[in-house]
N, CA, C and O atoms as a DFTB+ gen file, in Angstrom:
512 C
 N C O
     1  1       0.848      -1.176       0.000
     2  2       0.000       0.000       0.000
     3  2       0.895       1.242       0.000
     4  3       1.856       1.324       0.765
     5  1       0.573       2.195      -0.857
     6  2       1.354       3.417      -0.951
     7  2       0.821       4.511      -0.043
     8  3       1.598       5.199       0.619
     9  1      -0.514       4.684      -0.002
    10  2      -1.106       5.726       0.825
    11  2      -2.558       5.439       1.136
    12  3      -3.220       4.689       0.418
    13  1      -3.055       6.041       2.213
    14  2      -4.439       5.841       2.626
    15  2      -4.929       7.062       3.393
    16  3      -4.142       7.787       4.001
    17  1      -6.245       7.278       3.357
    18  2      -6.882       8.356       4.112
    19  2      -8.175       7.807       4.683
    20  3      -8.904       7.088       4.000
    21  1      -8.464       8.143       5.935
    22  2      -9.699       7.712       6.584
    23  2     -10.481       8.940       7.015
    24  3      -9.988       9.747       7.804
    25  1     -11.695       9.088       6.503
    26  2     -12.598      10.169       6.890
    27  2     -13.867       9.576       7.478
    28  3     -14.407       8.613       6.933
    29  1     -14.356      10.140       8.592
    30  2     -15.513       9.582       9.299
    31  2     -16.366      10.701       9.893
    32  3     -15.875      11.817      10.063
    33  1     -17.662      10.422      10.218
    34  2     -18.448      11.397      10.986
    35  2     -17.734      11.650      12.306
    36  3     -17.064      10.760      12.831
    37  1     -17.870      12.834      12.835
    38  2     -17.106      13.203      14.017
    39  2     -17.892      12.941      15.293
    40  3     -18.874      13.630      15.567
    41  1     -17.471      11.954      16.075
    42  2     -18.174      11.507      17.279
    43  2     -18.232      12.576      18.362
    44  3     -19.219      12.639      19.095
    45  1     -17.208      13.420      18.490
    46  2     -17.212      14.446      19.536
    47  2     -18.331      15.458      19.302
    48  3     -18.955      15.918      20.258
    49  1     -18.591      15.808      18.047
    50  2     -19.692      16.730      17.745
    51  2     -21.015      16.054      18.079
    52  3     -21.884      16.669      18.696
    53  1     -21.176      14.799      17.679
    54  2     -22.407      14.064      17.977
    55  2     -22.619      14.000      19.491
    56  3     -23.723      14.250      19.976
    57  1     -21.577      13.669      20.223
    58  2     -21.661      13.594      21.682
    59  2     -21.985      14.955      22.290
    60  3     -22.815      15.056      23.194
    61  1     -21.328      15.998      21.793
    62  2     -21.581      17.342      22.305
    63  2     -23.000      17.802      22.052
    64  3     -23.627      18.401      22.926
    65  1     -23.513      17.527      20.859
    66  2     -24.891      17.918      20.541
    67  2     -25.894      17.145      21.384
    68  3     -26.960      17.667      21.714
    69  1     -25.562      15.901      21.737
    70  2     -26.493      15.109      22.552
    71  2     -26.645      15.693      23.955
    72  3     -27.633      15.409      24.633
    73  1     -25.690      16.500      24.401
    74  2     -25.778      17.146      25.717
    75  2     -26.508      18.495      25.644
    76  3     -26.830      19.082      26.677
    77  1     -26.764      18.981      24.432
    78  2     -27.478      20.245      24.239
    79  2     -28.958      19.949      24.005
    80  3     -29.344      18.796      23.815
    81  1     -29.787      21.004      24.020
    82  2     -31.205      20.775      23.705
    83  2     -31.378      20.536      22.193
    84  3     -32.019      21.324      21.498
    85  1     -30.801      19.449      21.713
    86  2     -30.852      19.114      20.289
    87  2     -31.751      17.909      20.083
    88  3     -31.789      16.997      20.908
    89  1     -32.468      17.918      18.978
    90  2     -33.311      16.772      18.654
    91  2     -32.468      15.670      18.033
    92  3     -31.330      15.903      17.627
    93  1     -33.024      14.485      17.962
    94  2     -32.322      13.377      17.305
    95  2     -32.041      13.706      15.848
    96  3     -31.003      13.323      15.308
    97  1     -32.964      14.415      15.215
    98  2     -32.772      14.802      13.810
    99  2     -31.566      15.735      13.674
   100  3     -30.778      15.587      12.740
   101  1     -31.414      16.686      14.585
   102  2     -30.268      17.590      14.542
   103  2     -28.962      16.839      14.770
   104  3     -27.953      17.136      14.130
   105  1     -28.977      15.877      15.669
   106  2     -27.781      15.081      15.920
   107  2     -27.434      14.253      14.689
   108  3     -26.266      14.170      14.308
   109  1     -28.432      13.642      14.067
   110  2     -28.203      12.889      12.835
   111  2     -27.657      13.808      11.738
   112  3     -26.764      13.419      10.985
   113  1     -28.191      15.011      11.654
   114  2     -27.711      15.967      10.641
   115  2     -26.238      16.296      10.837
   116  3     -25.515      16.521       9.867
   117  1     -25.791      16.324      12.097
   118  2     -24.373      16.603      12.335
   119  2     -23.504      15.520      11.712
   120  3     -22.397      15.800      11.253
   121  1     -24.000      14.281      11.694
   122  2     -23.240      13.183      11.094
   123  2     -23.198      13.305       9.566
   124  3     -22.319      12.742       8.914
   125  1     -24.150      14.041       9.013
   126  2     -24.212      14.240       7.568
   127  2     -23.690      15.605       7.151
   128  3     -23.754      15.967       5.976
   129  1     -23.172      16.364       8.113
   130  2     -22.717      17.724       7.862
   131  2     -21.250      17.922       8.213
   132  3     -20.557      18.690       7.545
   133  1     -20.764      17.244       9.249
   134  2     -19.398      17.417       9.729
   135  2     -18.644      16.097       9.648
   136  3     -19.158      15.062      10.074
   137  1     -17.449      16.121       9.114
   138  2     -16.630      14.910       9.027
   139  2     -15.213      15.219       9.479
   140  3     -14.746      16.356       9.399
   141  1     -14.546      14.184       9.952
   142  2     -13.173      14.322      10.422
   143  2     -12.257      13.428       9.605
   144  3     -12.568      12.265       9.348
   145  1     -11.136      13.983       9.205
   146  2     -10.085      13.180       8.598
   147  2      -9.320      12.573       9.772
   148  3      -8.580      13.269      10.467
   149  1      -9.505      11.274       9.984
   150  2      -8.881      10.600      11.120
   151  2      -7.413      10.304      10.873
   152  3      -6.598      10.350      11.794
   153  1      -7.079      10.001       9.623
   154  2      -5.694       9.617       9.348
   155  2      -5.357       9.815       7.880
   156  3      -6.177       9.558       6.998
   157  1      -4.154      10.271       7.636
   158  2      -3.562      10.318       6.297
   159  2      -2.198       9.656       6.451
   160  3      -1.399      10.051       7.300
   161  1      -1.943       8.655       5.632
   162  2      -0.673       7.946       5.739
   163  2      -0.113       7.672       4.353
   164  3      -0.836       7.255       3.447
   165  1       1.170       7.910       4.201
   166  2       1.870       7.609       2.957
   167  2       3.129       6.840       3.335
   168  3       3.872       7.242       4.230
   169  1       3.356       5.732       2.644
   170  2       4.537       4.908       2.909
   171  2       5.789       5.779       2.796
   172  3       5.878       6.632       1.912
   173  1       6.749       5.563       3.689
   174  2       7.980       6.377       3.711
   175  2       8.666       6.459       2.353
   176  3       9.146       7.525       1.968
   177  1       8.716       5.362       1.632
   178  2       9.387       5.331       0.326
   179  2       8.668       6.157      -0.735
   180  3       9.257       6.502      -1.759
   181  1       7.377       6.481      -0.491
   182  2       6.591       7.199      -1.490
   183  2       6.361       8.664      -1.122
   184  3       5.707       9.384      -1.876
   185  1       6.874       9.111      -0.005
   186  2       6.651      10.501       0.420
   187  2       7.362      11.475      -0.505
   188  3       8.395      11.161      -1.096
   189  1       6.781      12.667      -0.615
   190  2       7.360      13.704      -1.460
   191  2       6.915      13.630      -2.911
   192  3       7.407      14.389      -3.746
   193  1       6.002      12.740      -3.222
   194  2       5.503      12.581      -4.597
   195  2       4.106      13.163      -4.797
   196  3       3.546      13.053      -5.888
   197  1       3.538      13.779      -3.765
   198  2       2.215      14.385      -3.890
   199  2       1.059      13.441      -3.608
   200  3      -0.094      13.782      -3.871
   201  1       1.350      12.266      -3.080
   202  2       0.291      11.289      -2.811
   203  2      -0.624      11.766      -1.686
   204  3      -1.846      11.687      -1.808
   205  1      -0.044      12.257      -0.598
   206  2      -0.851      12.776       0.503
   207  2      -1.706      13.948       0.055
   208  3      -2.877      14.039       0.423
   209  1      -1.132      14.844      -0.736
   210  2      -1.883      15.997      -1.250
   211  2      -3.039      15.535      -2.128
   212  3      -4.137      16.087      -2.049
   213  1      -2.800      14.525      -2.964
   214  2      -3.859      14.000      -3.833
   215  2      -4.978      13.360      -3.015
   216  3      -6.155      13.532      -3.332
   217  1      -4.614      12.621      -1.960
   218  2      -5.625      12.013      -1.096
   219  2      -6.474      13.082      -0.405
   220  3      -7.696      12.955      -0.326
   221  1      -5.820      14.132       0.093
   222  2      -6.557      15.217       0.750
   223  2      -7.469      15.942      -0.233
   224  3      -8.616      16.249       0.093
   225  1      -6.971      16.211      -1.417
   226  2      -7.784      16.896      -2.439
   227  2      -9.010      16.060      -2.791
   228  3     -10.121      16.582      -2.885
   229  1      -8.802      14.766      -2.985
   230  2      -9.901      13.873      -3.313
   231  2     -10.925      13.846      -2.180
   232  3     -12.129      13.884      -2.433
   233  1     -10.458      13.782      -0.942
   234  2     -11.344      13.754       0.218
   235  2     -12.199      15.029       0.294
   236  3     -13.406      14.958       0.524
   237  1     -11.575      16.173       0.102
   238  2     -12.305      17.442       0.125
   239  2     -13.353      17.464      -0.995
   240  3     -14.476      17.923      -0.784
   241  1     -12.989      16.972      -2.176
   242  2     -13.942      16.946      -3.294
   243  2     -15.140      16.045      -2.990
   244  3     -16.284      16.427      -3.237
   245  1     -14.880      14.856      -2.458
   246  2     -15.966      13.919      -2.160
   247  2     -16.911      14.503      -1.119
   248  3     -18.124      14.519      -1.324
   249  1     -16.364      14.986       0.002
   250  2     -17.233      15.545       1.034
   251  2     -17.923      16.821       0.556
   252  3     -19.056      17.092       0.954
   253  1     -17.263      17.604      -0.286
   254  2     -17.904      18.783      -0.859
   255  2     -19.083      18.400      -1.736
   256  3     -20.127      19.050      -1.682
   257  1     -18.935      17.358      -2.541
   258  2     -20.029      16.886      -3.400
   259  2     -21.184      16.323      -2.577
   260  3     -22.336      16.367      -3.008
   261  1     -20.882      15.804      -1.409
   262  2     -21.910      15.292      -0.509
   263  2     -22.548      16.400       0.327
   264  3     -23.404      16.136       1.171
   265  1     -22.122      17.646       0.085
   266  2     -22.677      18.843       0.723
   267  2     -22.358      18.951       2.212
   268  3     -23.142      19.512       2.977
   269  1     -21.200      18.410       2.626
   270  2     -20.745      18.614       3.999
   271  2     -20.330      20.069       4.157
   272  3     -19.825      20.684       3.217
   273  1     -20.544      20.615       5.349
   274  2     -20.185      22.006       5.588
   275  2     -18.872      22.159       6.333
   276  3     -18.306      23.251       6.372
   277  1     -18.377      21.073       6.927
   278  2     -17.141      21.153       7.689
   279  2     -16.395      19.831       7.594
   280  3     -16.943      18.765       7.875
   281  1     -15.147      19.924       7.195
   282  2     -14.249      18.775       7.147
   283  2     -12.981      19.206       7.858
   284  3     -12.417      20.255       7.546
   285  1     -12.535      18.417       8.799
   286  2     -11.388      18.850       9.588
   287  2     -10.575      17.652      10.038
   288  3     -10.983      16.505       9.853
   289  1      -9.439      17.923      10.620
   290  2      -8.586      16.885      11.166
   291  2      -7.714      17.467      12.250
   292  3      -7.819      18.652      12.568
   293  1      -6.865      16.657      12.814
   294  2      -5.947      17.098      13.856
   295  2      -4.563      16.547      13.569
   296  3      -4.410      15.528      12.895
   297  1      -3.579      17.220      14.080
   298  2      -2.228      16.675      14.038
   299  2      -1.473      17.144      15.261
   300  3      -1.803      18.168      15.859
   301  1      -0.477      16.400      15.620
   302  2       0.367      16.723      16.767
   303  2       1.221      17.932      16.398
   304  3       1.970      17.882      15.422
   305  1       1.118      19.008      17.157
   306  2       1.866      20.227      16.837
   307  2       3.369      20.014      16.877
   308  3       4.118      20.778      16.268
   309  1       3.822      18.984      17.588
   310  2       5.246      18.680      17.628
   311  2       5.791      18.212      16.279
   312  3       7.003      18.224      16.064
   313  1       4.911      17.802      15.375
   314  2       5.346      17.328      14.058
   315  2       5.456      18.466      13.050
   316  3       5.935      18.239      11.939
   317  1       5.034      19.674      13.392
   318  2       5.161      20.857      12.535
   319  2       4.567      20.640      11.144
   320  3       5.219      20.911      10.136
   321  1       3.325      20.148      11.095
   322  2       2.650      19.904       9.818
   323  2       1.781      21.071       9.363
   324  3       1.176      21.010       8.293
   325  1       1.713      22.136      10.167
   326  2       0.899      23.297       9.807
   327  2       1.185      23.837       8.423
   328  3       0.244      24.019       7.650
   329  1       2.442      24.108       8.062
   330  2       2.735      24.629       6.721
   331  2       2.298      23.676       5.605
   332  3       1.831      24.129       4.560
   333  1       2.444      22.365       5.813
   334  2       2.019      21.385       4.802
   335  2       0.513      21.490       4.570
   336  3       0.063      21.575       3.428
   337  1      -0.271      21.484       5.665
   338  2      -1.719      21.546       5.515
   339  2      -2.179      22.899       4.972
   340  3      -3.172      22.966       4.247
   341  1      -1.485      23.953       5.308
   342  2      -1.811      25.265       4.745
   343  2      -1.612      25.247       3.225
   344  3      -2.435      25.781       2.482
   345  1      -0.521      24.633       2.770
   346  2      -0.289      24.510       1.312
   347  2      -1.380      23.688       0.626
   348  3      -1.632      23.863      -0.566
   349  1      -2.023      22.796       1.370
   350  2      -3.081      21.964       0.798
   351  2      -4.434      22.682       0.812
   352  3      -5.442      22.100       0.411
   353  1      -4.468      23.929       1.266
   354  2      -5.707      24.711       1.251
   355  2      -6.485      24.698       2.548
   356  3      -7.631      25.146       2.582
   357  1      -5.896      24.201       3.607
   358  2      -6.558      24.158       4.900
   359  2      -6.209      25.398       5.709
   360  3      -5.133      25.975       5.555
   361  1      -7.130      25.794       6.566
   362  2      -6.869      26.834       7.551
   363  2      -6.463      26.121       8.834
   364  3      -7.174      25.230       9.297
   365  1      -5.352      26.495       9.400
   366  2      -4.863      25.849      10.611
   367  2      -5.192      26.730      11.809
   368  3      -4.765      27.882      11.887
   369  1      -5.960      26.170      12.742
   370  2      -6.289      26.892      13.964
   371  2      -5.191      26.669      14.980
   372  3      -4.668      25.563      15.109
   373  1      -4.853      27.687      15.679
   374  2      -3.841      27.610      16.735
   375  2      -4.525      27.290      18.059
   376  3      -5.731      27.497      18.189
   377  1      -3.789      26.796      19.032
   378  2      -4.393      26.514      20.335
   379  2      -5.181      27.714      20.850
   380  3      -4.712      28.852      20.824
   381  1      -6.384      27.423      21.316
   382  2      -7.265      28.463      21.826
   383  2      -8.277      28.962      20.810
   384  3      -9.301      29.525      21.199
   385  1      -8.022      28.773      19.513
   386  2      -8.994      29.159      18.494
   387  2     -10.064      28.082      18.380
   388  3      -9.795      26.905      18.620
   389  1     -11.290      28.488      18.010
   390  2     -12.394      27.533      17.901
   391  2     -13.373      27.982      16.828
   392  3     -13.394      29.144      16.423
   393  1     -14.176      27.036      16.384
   394  2     -15.229      27.277      15.408
   395  2     -16.526      26.758      16.014
   396  3     -16.546      25.673      16.595
   397  1     -17.602      27.514      15.885
   398  2     -18.908      27.109      16.407
   399  2     -19.546      26.112      15.431
   400  3     -19.841      26.459      14.287
   401  1     -19.756      24.874      15.890
   402  2     -20.374      23.852      15.043
   403  2     -21.790      23.517      15.498
   404  3     -22.449      22.690      14.869
   405  1     -22.270      24.131      16.562
   406  2     -23.594      23.824      17.085
   407  2     -24.691      24.742      16.612
   408  3     -25.806      24.286      16.357
   409  1     -24.408      26.023      16.489
   410  2     -25.448      27.003      16.182
   411  2     -26.150      26.715      14.862
   412  3     -27.367      26.876      14.764
   413  1     -25.406      26.293      13.849
   414  2     -25.994      26.003      12.539
   415  2     -27.119      24.981      12.649
   416  3     -28.154      25.125      11.999
   417  1     -26.924      23.954      13.465
   418  2     -27.916      22.884      13.560
   419  2     -28.931      23.078      14.663
   420  3     -30.097      22.718      14.499
   421  1     -28.506      23.651      15.801
   422  2     -29.376      23.675      16.977
   423  2     -29.724      25.067      17.476
   424  3     -30.655      25.225      18.266
   425  1     -28.993      26.071      17.030
   426  2     -29.188      27.403      17.565
   427  2     -28.437      27.615      18.871
   428  3     -28.494      28.701      19.448
   429  1     -27.731      26.586      19.344
   430  2     -26.963      26.657      20.580
   431  2     -25.491      26.455      20.238
   432  3     -25.151      25.488      19.556
   433  1     -24.610      27.345      20.696
   434  2     -23.191      27.207      20.355
   435  2     -22.569      25.918      20.878
   436  3     -22.850      25.489      21.998
   437  1     -21.730      25.311      20.062
   438  2     -20.885      24.179      20.441
   439  2     -19.578      24.401      19.707
   440  3     -19.522      24.325      18.480
   441  1     -18.518      24.679      20.472
   442  2     -17.253      25.070      19.859
   443  2     -16.300      23.895      19.679
   444  3     -16.068      23.103      20.593
   445  1     -15.766      23.813      18.483
   446  2     -14.743      22.837      18.142
   447  2     -13.457      23.629      18.005
   448  3     -13.378      24.562      17.206
   449  1     -12.453      23.260      18.781
   450  2     -11.249      24.067      18.747
   451  2      -9.988      23.270      18.940
   452  3     -10.000      22.083      19.266
   453  1      -8.913      23.966      18.727
   454  2      -7.594      23.361      18.849
   455  2      -7.182      23.314      20.306
   456  3      -7.295      24.302      21.030
   457  1      -6.707      22.163      20.722
   458  2      -6.178      22.011      22.065
   459  2      -4.704      22.367      22.076
   460  3      -4.174      22.910      21.107
   461  1      -4.064      22.063      23.157
   462  2      -2.649      22.410      23.266
   463  2      -1.752      21.471      22.478
   464  3      -0.624      21.837      22.147
   465  1      -2.231      20.250      22.164
   466  2      -1.375      19.298      21.471
   467  2      -1.727      19.066      20.024
   468  3      -1.061      18.279      19.352
   469  1      -2.762      19.730      19.515
   470  2      -3.158      19.484      18.135
   471  2      -3.797      20.727      17.530
   472  3      -4.337      21.575      18.241
   473  1      -3.726      20.817      16.240
   474  2      -4.375      21.894      15.500
   475  2      -5.543      21.307      14.727
   476  3      -5.492      20.152      14.305
   477  1      -6.601      22.096      14.539
   478  2      -7.762      21.662      13.787
   479  2      -7.671      22.269      12.400
   480  3      -7.280      23.427      12.250
   481  1      -8.027      21.504      11.400
   482  2      -7.926      21.938      10.015
   483  2      -9.305      22.109       9.413
   484  3     -10.172      21.252       9.587
   485  1      -9.515      23.207       8.708
   486  2     -10.783      23.433       8.048
   487  2     -10.528      23.709       6.566
   488  3     -10.098      24.810       6.222
   489  1     -10.778      22.754       5.688
   490  2     -10.529      23.022       4.289
   491  2     -11.528      24.050       3.762
   492  3     -12.733      23.929       3.981
   493  1     -11.023      25.040       3.080
   494  2     -11.838      26.127       2.573
   495  2     -12.960      25.603       1.687
   496  3     -14.061      26.153       1.713
   497  1     -12.713      24.560       0.907
   498  2     -13.681      24.066      -0.061
   499  2     -14.950      23.541       0.593
   500  3     -15.987      23.487      -0.068
   501  1     -14.911      23.155       1.851
   502  2     -16.091      22.566       2.482
   503  2     -16.738      23.469       3.520
   504  3     -17.764      23.089       4.085
   505  1     -16.200      24.621       3.793
   506  2     -16.821      25.500       4.777
   507  2     -17.730      26.485       4.070
   508  3     -17.503      26.838       2.913
   509  1     -18.760      26.926       4.772
   510  2     -19.693      27.889       4.200
   511  2     -19.776      29.104       5.073
   512  3     -20.515      30.038       4.762
């Protein structure tokens, strides 16, 4: 295998919405609106050939065609991947920054943000 990417509905948003005055329909909508890139991996021998960039581009296109409004991921800030993801068209949030993912569905704020050990990525193509 040369490279792989895993994208899934984001369980933390679903869990967070379940604690708010949200209906089951709103919680289900979050699974059809927000997705997380759980992993991007490229074999060491194949790095530097644009495979990871192609996987990310394809992922953004697929979720965009499915009308998702938010696609994001995390990475360990110790790996210094911010510039790479910025080149791929993502906005990198710094620790303490957050995006409200609850108001759109429920009218009640639910913030998704970068912690101290990871940055959250929001590809421009899927945000509205």
